[in-house]
Coordinates of C-alpha atoms in Angstrom, one line a residue:
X1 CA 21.5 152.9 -97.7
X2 CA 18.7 153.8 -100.1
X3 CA 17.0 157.0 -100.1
X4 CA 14.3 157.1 -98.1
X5 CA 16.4 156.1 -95.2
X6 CA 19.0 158.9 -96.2
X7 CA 16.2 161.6 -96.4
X8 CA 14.8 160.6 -93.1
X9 CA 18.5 160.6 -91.2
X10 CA 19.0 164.6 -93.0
X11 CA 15.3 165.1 -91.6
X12 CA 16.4 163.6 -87.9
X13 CA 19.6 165.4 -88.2
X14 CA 18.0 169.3 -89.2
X15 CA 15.4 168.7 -86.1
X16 CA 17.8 168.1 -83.9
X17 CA 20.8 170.0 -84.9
X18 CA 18.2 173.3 -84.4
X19 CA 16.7 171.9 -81.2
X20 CA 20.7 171.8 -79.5
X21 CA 21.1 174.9 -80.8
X22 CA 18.3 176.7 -79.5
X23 CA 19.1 174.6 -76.1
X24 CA 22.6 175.9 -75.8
X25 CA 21.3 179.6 -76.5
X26 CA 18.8 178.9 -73.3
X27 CA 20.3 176.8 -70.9
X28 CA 22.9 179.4 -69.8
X29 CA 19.8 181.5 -68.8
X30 CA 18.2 178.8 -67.1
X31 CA 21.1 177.8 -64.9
X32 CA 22.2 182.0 -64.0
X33 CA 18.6 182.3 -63.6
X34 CA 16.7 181.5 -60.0
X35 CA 13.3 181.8 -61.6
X36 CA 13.8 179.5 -64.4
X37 CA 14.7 176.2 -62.5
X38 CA 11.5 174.9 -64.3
X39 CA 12.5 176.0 -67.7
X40 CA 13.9 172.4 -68.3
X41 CA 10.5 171.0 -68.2
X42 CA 9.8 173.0 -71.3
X43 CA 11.2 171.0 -74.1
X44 CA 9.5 168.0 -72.7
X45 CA 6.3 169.6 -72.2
X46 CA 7.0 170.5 -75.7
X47 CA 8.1 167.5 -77.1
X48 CA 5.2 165.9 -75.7
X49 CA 2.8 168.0 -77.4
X50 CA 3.9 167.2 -80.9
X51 CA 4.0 163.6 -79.7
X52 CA 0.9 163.3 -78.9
X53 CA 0.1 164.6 -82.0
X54 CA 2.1 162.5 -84.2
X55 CA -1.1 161.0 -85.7
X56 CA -2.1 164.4 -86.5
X57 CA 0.8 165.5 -88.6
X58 CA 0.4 167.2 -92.4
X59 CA 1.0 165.3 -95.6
X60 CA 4.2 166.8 -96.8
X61 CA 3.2 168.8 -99.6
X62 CA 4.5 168.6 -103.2
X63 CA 7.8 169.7 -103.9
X64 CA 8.2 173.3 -105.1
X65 CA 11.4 175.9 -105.4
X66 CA 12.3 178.1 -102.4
X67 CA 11.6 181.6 -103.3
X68 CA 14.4 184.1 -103.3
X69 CA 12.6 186.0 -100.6
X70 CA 12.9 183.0 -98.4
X71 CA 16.8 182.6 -98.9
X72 CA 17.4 186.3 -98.5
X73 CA 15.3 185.7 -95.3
X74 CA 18.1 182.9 -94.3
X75 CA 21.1 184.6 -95.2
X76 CA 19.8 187.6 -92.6
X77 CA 18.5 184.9 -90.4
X78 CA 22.4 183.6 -90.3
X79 CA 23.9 187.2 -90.3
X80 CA 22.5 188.2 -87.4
X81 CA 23.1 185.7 -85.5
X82 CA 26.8 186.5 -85.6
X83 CA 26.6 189.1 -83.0
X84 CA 23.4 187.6 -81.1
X85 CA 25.7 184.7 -80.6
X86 CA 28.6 186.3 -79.2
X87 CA 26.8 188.4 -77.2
X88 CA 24.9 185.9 -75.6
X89 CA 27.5 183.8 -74.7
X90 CA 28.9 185.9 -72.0
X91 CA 25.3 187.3 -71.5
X92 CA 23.0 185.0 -71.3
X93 CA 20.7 186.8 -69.4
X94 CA 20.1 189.4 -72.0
X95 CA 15.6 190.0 -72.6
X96 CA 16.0 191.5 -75.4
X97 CA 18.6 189.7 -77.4
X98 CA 17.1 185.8 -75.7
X99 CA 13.4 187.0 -76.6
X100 CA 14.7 188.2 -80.0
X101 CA 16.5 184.8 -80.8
X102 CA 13.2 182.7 -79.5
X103 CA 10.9 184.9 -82.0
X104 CA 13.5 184.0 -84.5
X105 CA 14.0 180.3 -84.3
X106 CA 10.0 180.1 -84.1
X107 CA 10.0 182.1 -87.6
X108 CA 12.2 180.0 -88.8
X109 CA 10.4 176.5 -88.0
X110 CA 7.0 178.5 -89.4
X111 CA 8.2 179.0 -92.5
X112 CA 10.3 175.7 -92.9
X113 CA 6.7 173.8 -91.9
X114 CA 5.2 175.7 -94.3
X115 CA 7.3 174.9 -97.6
X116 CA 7.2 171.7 -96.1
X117 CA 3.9 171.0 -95.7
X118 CA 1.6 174.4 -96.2
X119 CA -0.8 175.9 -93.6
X120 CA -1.3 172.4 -92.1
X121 CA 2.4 172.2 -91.5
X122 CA 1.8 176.0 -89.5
X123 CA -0.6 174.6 -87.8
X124 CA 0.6 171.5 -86.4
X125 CA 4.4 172.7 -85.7
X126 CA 3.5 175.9 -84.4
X127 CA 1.3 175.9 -81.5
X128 CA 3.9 173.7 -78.7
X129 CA 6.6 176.8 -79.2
X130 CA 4.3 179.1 -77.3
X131 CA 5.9 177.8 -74.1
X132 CA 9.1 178.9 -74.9
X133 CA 7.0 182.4 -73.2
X134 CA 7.5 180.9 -69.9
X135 CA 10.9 179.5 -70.7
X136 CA 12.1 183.3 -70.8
X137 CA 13.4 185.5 -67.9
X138 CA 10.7 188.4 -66.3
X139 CA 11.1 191.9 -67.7
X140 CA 12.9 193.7 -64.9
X141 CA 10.4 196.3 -65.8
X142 CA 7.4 193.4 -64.4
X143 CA 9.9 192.4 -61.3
X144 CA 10.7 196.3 -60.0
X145 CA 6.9 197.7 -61.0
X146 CA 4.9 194.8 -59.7
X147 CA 6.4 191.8 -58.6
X148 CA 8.6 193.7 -55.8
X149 CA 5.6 195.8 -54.7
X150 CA 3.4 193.7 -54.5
X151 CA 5.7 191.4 -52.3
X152 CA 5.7 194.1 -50.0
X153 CA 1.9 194.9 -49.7
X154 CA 1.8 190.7 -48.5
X155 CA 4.5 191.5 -45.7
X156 CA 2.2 194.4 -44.6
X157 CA -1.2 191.7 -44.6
X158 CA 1.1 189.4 -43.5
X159 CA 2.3 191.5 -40.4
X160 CA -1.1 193.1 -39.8
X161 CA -2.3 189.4 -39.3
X162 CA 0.2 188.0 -37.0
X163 CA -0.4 191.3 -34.9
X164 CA -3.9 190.2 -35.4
X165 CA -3.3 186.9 -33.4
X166 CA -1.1 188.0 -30.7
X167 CA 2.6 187.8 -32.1
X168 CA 3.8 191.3 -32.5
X169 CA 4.9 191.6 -36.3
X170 CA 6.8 194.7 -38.1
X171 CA 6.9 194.8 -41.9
X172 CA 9.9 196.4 -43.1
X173 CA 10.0 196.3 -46.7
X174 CA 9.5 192.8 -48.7
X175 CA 10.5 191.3 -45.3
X176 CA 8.4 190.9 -41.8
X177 CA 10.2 191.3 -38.3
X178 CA 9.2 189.5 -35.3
X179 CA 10.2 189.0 -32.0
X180 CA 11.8 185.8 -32.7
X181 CA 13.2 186.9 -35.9
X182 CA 13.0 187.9 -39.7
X183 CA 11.0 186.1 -42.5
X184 CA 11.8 186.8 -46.1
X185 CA 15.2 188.4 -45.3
X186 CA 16.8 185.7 -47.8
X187 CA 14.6 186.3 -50.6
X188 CA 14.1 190.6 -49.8
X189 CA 15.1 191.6 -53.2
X190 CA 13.6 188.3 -55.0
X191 CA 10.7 187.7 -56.9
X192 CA 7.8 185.3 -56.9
X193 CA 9.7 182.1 -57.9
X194 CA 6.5 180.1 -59.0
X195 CA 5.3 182.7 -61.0
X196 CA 6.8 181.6 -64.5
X197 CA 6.1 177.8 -63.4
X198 CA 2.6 178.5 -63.5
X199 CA 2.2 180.4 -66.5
X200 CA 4.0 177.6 -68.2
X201 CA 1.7 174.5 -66.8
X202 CA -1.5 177.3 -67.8
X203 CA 0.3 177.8 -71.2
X204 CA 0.6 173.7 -71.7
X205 CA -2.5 172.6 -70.8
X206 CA -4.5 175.3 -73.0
X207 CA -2.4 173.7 -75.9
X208 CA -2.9 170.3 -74.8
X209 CA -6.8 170.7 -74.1
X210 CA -6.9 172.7 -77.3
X211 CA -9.0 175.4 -75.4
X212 CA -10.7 178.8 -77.3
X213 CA -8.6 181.9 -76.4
X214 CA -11.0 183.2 -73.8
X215 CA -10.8 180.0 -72.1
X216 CA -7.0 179.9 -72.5
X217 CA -6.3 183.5 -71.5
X218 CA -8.5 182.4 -68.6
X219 CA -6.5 179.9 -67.1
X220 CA -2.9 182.1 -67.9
X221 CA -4.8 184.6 -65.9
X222 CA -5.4 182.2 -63.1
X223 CA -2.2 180.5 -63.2
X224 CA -0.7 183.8 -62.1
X225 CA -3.5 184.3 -59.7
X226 CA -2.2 180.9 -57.8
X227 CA 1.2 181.5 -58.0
X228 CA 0.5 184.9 -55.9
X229 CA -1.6 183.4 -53.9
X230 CA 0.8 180.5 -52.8
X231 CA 3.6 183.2 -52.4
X232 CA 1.2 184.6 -50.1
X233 CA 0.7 181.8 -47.8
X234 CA 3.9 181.1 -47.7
X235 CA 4.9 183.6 -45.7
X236 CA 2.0 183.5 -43.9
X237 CA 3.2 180.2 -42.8
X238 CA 6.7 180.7 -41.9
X239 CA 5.2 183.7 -40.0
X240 CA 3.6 181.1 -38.4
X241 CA 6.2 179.1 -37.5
X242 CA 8.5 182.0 -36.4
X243 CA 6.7 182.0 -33.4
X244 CA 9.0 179.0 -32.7
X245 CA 12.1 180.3 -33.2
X246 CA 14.8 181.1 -36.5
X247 CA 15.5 177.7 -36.3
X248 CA 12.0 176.9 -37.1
X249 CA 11.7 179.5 -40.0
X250 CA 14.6 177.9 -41.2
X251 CA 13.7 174.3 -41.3
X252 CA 10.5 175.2 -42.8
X253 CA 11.6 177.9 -45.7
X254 CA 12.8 175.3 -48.4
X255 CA 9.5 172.9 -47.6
X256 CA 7.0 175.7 -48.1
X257 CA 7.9 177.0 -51.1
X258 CA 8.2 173.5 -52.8
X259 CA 4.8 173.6 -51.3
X260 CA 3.9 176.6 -52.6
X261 CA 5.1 175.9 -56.2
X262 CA 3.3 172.3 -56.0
X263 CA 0.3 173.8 -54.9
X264 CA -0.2 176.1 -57.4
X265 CA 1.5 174.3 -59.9
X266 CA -1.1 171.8 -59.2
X267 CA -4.4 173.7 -59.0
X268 CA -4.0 175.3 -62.2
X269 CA -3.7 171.7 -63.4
X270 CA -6.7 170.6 -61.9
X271 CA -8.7 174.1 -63.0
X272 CA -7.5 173.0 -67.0
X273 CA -8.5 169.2 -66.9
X274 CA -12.2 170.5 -65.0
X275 CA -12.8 172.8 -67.8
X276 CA -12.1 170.0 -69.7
X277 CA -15.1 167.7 -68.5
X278 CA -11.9 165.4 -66.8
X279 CA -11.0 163.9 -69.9
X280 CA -8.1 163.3 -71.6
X281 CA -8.0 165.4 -75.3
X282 CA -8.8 162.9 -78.2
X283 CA -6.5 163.5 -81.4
X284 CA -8.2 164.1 -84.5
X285 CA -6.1 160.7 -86.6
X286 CA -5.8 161.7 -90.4
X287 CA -6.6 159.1 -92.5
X288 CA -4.9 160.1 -95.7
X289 CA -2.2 157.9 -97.5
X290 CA 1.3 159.4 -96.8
X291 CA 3.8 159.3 -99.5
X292 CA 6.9 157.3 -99.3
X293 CA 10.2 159.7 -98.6
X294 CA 12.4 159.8 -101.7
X295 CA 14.3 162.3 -102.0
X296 CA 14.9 165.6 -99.6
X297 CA 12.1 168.3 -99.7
X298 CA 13.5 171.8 -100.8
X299 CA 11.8 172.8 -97.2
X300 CA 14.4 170.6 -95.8
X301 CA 17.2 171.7 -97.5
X302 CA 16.1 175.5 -97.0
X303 CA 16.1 174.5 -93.3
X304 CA 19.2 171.9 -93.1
X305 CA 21.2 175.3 -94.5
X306 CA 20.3 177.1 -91.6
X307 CA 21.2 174.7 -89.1
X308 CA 24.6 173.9 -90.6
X309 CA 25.3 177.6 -91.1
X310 CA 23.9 178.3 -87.3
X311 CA 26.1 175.8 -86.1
X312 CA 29.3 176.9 -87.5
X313 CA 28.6 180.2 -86.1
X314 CA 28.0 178.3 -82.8
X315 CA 32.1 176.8 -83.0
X316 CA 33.5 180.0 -84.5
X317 CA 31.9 181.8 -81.4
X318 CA 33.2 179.1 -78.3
X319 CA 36.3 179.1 -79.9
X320 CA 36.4 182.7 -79.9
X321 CA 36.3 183.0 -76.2
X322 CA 38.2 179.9 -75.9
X323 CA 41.1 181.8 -77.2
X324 CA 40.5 185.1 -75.0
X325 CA 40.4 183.1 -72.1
X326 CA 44.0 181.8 -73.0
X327 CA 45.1 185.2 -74.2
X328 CA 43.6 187.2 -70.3
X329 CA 47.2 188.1 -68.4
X330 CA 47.1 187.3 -64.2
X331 CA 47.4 190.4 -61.8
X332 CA 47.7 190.8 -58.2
X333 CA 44.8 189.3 -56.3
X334 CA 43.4 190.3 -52.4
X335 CA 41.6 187.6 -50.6
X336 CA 39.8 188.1 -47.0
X337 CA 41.7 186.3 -44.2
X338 CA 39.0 185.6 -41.2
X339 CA 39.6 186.3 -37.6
X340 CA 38.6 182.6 -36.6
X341 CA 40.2 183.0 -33.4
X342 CA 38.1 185.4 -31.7
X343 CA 35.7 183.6 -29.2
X344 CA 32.8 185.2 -30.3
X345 CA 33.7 184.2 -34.0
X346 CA 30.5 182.6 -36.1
X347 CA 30.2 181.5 -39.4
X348 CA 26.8 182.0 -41.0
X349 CA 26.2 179.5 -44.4
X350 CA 24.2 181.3 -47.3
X351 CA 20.4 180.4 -47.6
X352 CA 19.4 178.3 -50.8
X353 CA 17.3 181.4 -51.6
X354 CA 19.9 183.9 -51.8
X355 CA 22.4 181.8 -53.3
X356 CA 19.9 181.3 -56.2
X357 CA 20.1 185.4 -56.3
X358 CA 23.4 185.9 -55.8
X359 CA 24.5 182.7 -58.1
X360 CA 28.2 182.4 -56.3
X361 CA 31.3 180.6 -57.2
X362 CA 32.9 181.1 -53.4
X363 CA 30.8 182.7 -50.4
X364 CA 31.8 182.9 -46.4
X365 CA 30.3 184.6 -44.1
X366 CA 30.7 185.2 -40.3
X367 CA 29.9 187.6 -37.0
X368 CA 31.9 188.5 -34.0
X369 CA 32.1 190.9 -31.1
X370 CA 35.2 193.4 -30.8
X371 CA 36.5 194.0 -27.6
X372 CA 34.7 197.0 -27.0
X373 CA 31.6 194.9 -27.2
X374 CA 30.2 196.0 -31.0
X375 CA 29.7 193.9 -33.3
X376 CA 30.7 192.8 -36.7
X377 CA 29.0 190.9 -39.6
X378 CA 31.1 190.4 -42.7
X379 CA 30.8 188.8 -45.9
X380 CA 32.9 187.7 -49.5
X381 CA 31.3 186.6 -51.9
X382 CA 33.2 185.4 -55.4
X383 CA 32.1 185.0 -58.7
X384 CA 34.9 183.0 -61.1
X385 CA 31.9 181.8 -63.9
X386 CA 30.0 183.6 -66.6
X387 CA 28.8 187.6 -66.6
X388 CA 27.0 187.1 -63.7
X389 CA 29.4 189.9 -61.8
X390 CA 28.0 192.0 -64.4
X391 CA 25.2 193.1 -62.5
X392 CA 24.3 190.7 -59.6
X393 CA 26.9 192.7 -57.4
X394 CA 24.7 196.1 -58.6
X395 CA 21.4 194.0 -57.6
X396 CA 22.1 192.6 -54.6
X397 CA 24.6 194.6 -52.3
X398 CA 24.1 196.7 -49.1
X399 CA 22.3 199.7 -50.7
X400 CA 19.7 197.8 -52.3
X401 CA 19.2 194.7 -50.4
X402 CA 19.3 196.5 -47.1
X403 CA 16.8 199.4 -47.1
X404 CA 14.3 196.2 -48.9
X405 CA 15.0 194.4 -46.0
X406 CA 13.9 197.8 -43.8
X407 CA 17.0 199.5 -42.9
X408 CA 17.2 203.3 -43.8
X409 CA 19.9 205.2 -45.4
X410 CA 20.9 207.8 -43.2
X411 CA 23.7 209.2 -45.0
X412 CA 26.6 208.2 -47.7
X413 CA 30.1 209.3 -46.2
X414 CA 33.5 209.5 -47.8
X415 CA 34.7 206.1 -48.8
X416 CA 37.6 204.1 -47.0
X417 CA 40.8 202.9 -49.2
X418 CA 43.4 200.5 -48.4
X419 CA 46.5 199.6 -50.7
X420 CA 46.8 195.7 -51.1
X421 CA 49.3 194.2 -53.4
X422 CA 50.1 197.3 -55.2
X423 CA 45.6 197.5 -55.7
X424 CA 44.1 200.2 -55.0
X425 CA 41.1 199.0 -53.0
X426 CA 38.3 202.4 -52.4
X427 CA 35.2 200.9 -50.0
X428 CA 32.0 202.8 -50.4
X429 CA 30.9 203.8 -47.1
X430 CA 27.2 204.4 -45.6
X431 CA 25.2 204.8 -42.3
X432 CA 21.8 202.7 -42.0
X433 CA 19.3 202.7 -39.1
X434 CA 16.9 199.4 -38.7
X435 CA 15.0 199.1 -35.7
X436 CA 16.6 201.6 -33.4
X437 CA 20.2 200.5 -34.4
X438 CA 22.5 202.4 -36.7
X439 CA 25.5 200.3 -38.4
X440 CA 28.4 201.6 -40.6
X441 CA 28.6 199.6 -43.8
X442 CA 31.3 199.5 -46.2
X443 CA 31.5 197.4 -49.3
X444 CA 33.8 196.8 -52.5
X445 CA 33.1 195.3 -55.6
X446 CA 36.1 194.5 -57.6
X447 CA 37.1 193.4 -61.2
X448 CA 40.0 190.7 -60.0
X449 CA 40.9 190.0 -64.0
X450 CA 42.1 193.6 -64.6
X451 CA 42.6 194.9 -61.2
X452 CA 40.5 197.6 -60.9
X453 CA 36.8 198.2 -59.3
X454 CA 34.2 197.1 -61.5
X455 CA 32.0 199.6 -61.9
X456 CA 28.7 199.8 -63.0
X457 CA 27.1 201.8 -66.4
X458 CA 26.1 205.0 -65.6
X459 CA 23.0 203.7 -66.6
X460 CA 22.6 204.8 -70.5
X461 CA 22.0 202.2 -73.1
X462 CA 25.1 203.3 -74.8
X463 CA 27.4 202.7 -71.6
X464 CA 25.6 199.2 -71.2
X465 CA 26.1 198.3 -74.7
X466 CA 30.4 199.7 -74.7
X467 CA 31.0 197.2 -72.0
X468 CA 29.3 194.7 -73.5
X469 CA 31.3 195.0 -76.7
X470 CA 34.2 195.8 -75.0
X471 CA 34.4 191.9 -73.2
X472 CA 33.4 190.7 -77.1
X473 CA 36.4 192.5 -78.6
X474 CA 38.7 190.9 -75.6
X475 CA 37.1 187.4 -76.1
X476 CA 36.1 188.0 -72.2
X477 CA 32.9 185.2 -71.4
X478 CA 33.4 185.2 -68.2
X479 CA 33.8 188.1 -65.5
X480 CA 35.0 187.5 -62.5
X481 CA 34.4 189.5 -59.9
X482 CA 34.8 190.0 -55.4
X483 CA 32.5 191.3 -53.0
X484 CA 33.5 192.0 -49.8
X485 CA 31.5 194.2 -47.4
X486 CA 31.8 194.7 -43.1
X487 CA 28.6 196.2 -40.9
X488 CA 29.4 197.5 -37.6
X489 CA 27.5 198.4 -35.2
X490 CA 28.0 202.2 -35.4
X491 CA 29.5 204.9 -32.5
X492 CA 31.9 207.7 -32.5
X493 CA 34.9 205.7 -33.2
X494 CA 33.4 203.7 -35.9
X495 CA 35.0 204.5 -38.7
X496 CA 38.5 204.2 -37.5
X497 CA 37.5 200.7 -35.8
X498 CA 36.3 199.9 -39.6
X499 CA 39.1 201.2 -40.9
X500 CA 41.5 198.4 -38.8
X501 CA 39.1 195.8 -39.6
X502 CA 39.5 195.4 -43.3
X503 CA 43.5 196.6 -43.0
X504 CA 43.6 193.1 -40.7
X505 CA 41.1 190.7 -42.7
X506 CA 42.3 192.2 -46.5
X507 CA 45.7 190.3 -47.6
X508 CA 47.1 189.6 -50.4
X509 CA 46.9 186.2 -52.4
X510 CA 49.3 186.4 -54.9

């Protein structure tokens, strides 16, 4: 094999070593994440970009040493990433640490491409990352300020509306009520899932179009602007067809937001190429002679380090956890047996929307009538995969999902315990009121690895970053966790009728 073809199988090798490994550091956040179903389209969009630009691509410039600077600046690059990596792995979902990593890879490739070919290597490698932005999960600071507010002023425009037309409508939080049933009770502590789809179509075709920054913060701007506005008529639609029943809603909730998505996915599109005089962007070809490859660049070699250093600390990490998981003892487990033979016994399946939310590994679900006529909805929900227990359970149980979806907390009262397989099992206990109607609820969220409730942080960045550490030192990746909460309809004897509910459904499993 003679040079040339030996430098260009180390080049193809160093691009797509650090490609993988940026793609295993993301795609565990875009599969725990409900909002970043699109992300996947990124590297393509990405990919495309620098294809479509191949033409355009710098003369490698003449070799020269790496300075020091530069390898000191690798050696931190690769130090850090020690405890990025193992954090990551059972926390994928982690801003900071994913945003952190992102900026870092992206400094990396700069200063490779610019060893490697100068400023013109800057400017033709850098400008397709930029939609890694949209590849990244929403600042819960952007989802609780904005995003959930403003979800809630629609239902209120939304309800106003349908009043408006004759169908008596009552917004109660992100959700609407009407007399044929609820819209948005899936999705009531959700965002705007075609919000980051947008931004990264605006983001693309600003690159692709080559547009000025006005013009490109223009379209982001707009992109944003149609994603709200399709969230918008989307319930406004199944409003619509609620009138026809919850089957109706049902049928329809999938279809409209695809069509949501689509639509707005598809009018930024056609804003960008209108702008652009509906033509396709001409590459500027360079005509200069490119030098034959014969021997590795020093750029390359400066970059093929940090790849092969990155991806040892990649294996070192998996097999870190591999041996955790191997090391993690078995204790007593509960499960929740159903009381299928009642005649009033129905199970209820879990929407596509709030399975996206809740990301489960097991879920059942059912309601039924006692005897004395009240009745019961309960439901289990099991996570066996990844850190998602970590804080879905916190996000997305009866205290927060409920009063969203317009109940009202009346009162917290003393919590109800059971002894199952030598577990201590304590259910937190509270009294809502929707619509008229109050309903005990009682819930318990439980660490089945170490037999104990799992608890959340009390809230302090210190507390947040112990556990964390503390499932690193163990070799812990993934969490597994139960959720299993009753709601009955509530009257004097309520607590002692919830009471011999969950002693008959609790048993153990092993």
């Amino acid at each position: 094999m003679d040079a040339t073809r030996r430098t260009t199988l180390a080049v193809t090798a160093i691009v797509a070593g650090g490609g993988l490994l940026l793609l295993s550091l993301l795609a565990a956040a875009w599969s725990n994440s409900a909002d970043l179903g699109h992300a996947w389209a990124v590297p393509v969009l990405m990919a495309f970009l620098w294809w479509e630009r191949w033409a355009e691509r710098p003369v490698t410039a003449a070799p020269r040493d790496v300075p020091r600077w530069l390898w000191a600046i690798a050696a931190l690059v690769v130090l850090l990433a020690v405890p990025v990596r193992l954090l990551t792995i059972p926390y994928p979902l982690l801003p900071t640490l994913l945003a952190g990593s992102v900026v870092g890879a992206a400094a990396v490739a700069a200063l490779g491409a610019w060893l490697i070919a100068g400023r013109e290597g800057l400017r033709w490698t850098l400008p397709p990352l930029v939609l890694l932005v949209s590849a990244l999960p929403t600042p819960s600071v952007i989802e609780s300020g904005l995003i959930v507010p403003m979800r809630e002023v629609f239902a209120s425009i939304v309800a106003e509306l349908a009043n408006l037309f004759g169908r008596p409508a009552l917004a109660t939080g992100t959700s609407i009520r009407l007399a044929t049933g609820w819209v948005g009770i899936d999705e009531a502590c959700g965002g705007i899932r075609s919000l980051q789809a947008c931004v990264m179509i605006g983001l693309f075709f600003g690159e692709w179009y080559r547009f000025g920054w006005a013009r490109r913060a223009g379209l982001l701007g707009l992109s944003v602007g149609f994603a709200v506005a399709g969230n918008f008529f989307r319930i406004l639609f199944l409003a619509w067809r609620a009138g026809e029943g919850e089957a109706a809603v049902l049928a329809a909730h999938d279809v409209a937001g695809w069509a949501a998505m689509v639509a707005s996915v598809t009018v930024t599109g056609w804003l960008a190429i209108k702008w652009a005089g509906y033509r396709l962007p001409q590459p500027v070809i360079r005509r200069e002679a490119r030098p034959a490859l014969t021997a590795l660049h020093p750029g390359w070699i400066w970059l093929g380090v940090i790849v092969g250093a990155l991806a040892l600390n990649e294996a070192s990490a998996r097999a870190w956890y591999f041996r955790g998981a191997r090391a993690q003892s078995e204790v007593p487990q509960w499960s929740v047996r159903w009381p299928t033979a009642l005649p009033t016994y129905q199970a209820e399946g879990l929407g596509d929307v709030a399975r996206d939310m809740l990301r489960p590994n097991g879920f059942a679900a059912a309601r039924w009538a006692l005897p004395s006529g009240e009745w019961v909805w309960a439901y289990y929900v099991q996570w066996t995969q990844g850190q998602v227990a970590r804080f879905v359970p916190f996000l997305h149980n009866p205290t927060v999902c409920l009063p969203l979806s317009g109940c009202e907390l009346l009162a917290e009262e003393e919590p109800i315990e059971l002894q199952v397989s030598g577990n201590r099992l304590v259910f937190n206990t509270y009294r809502f009121r929707r619509a008229g109607t109050d309903m005990l609820v009682t819930f318990v969220i439980w660490d089945s690895a170490r037999g104990q409730p799992l608890l959340p942080t009390d809230g302090s960045n210190r507390a947040a970053w112990d556990h964390r550490w503390r499932d690193v030192r163990e070799g812990r990746q993934h969490q597994p966790a139960q959720l299993f909460s009753v709601a009955l309809d509530s009257n004097g004897n309520a607590r002692a009728q919830m009471r011999t509910i969950l002693q008959s459904m609790v048993v153990s499993s092993r």
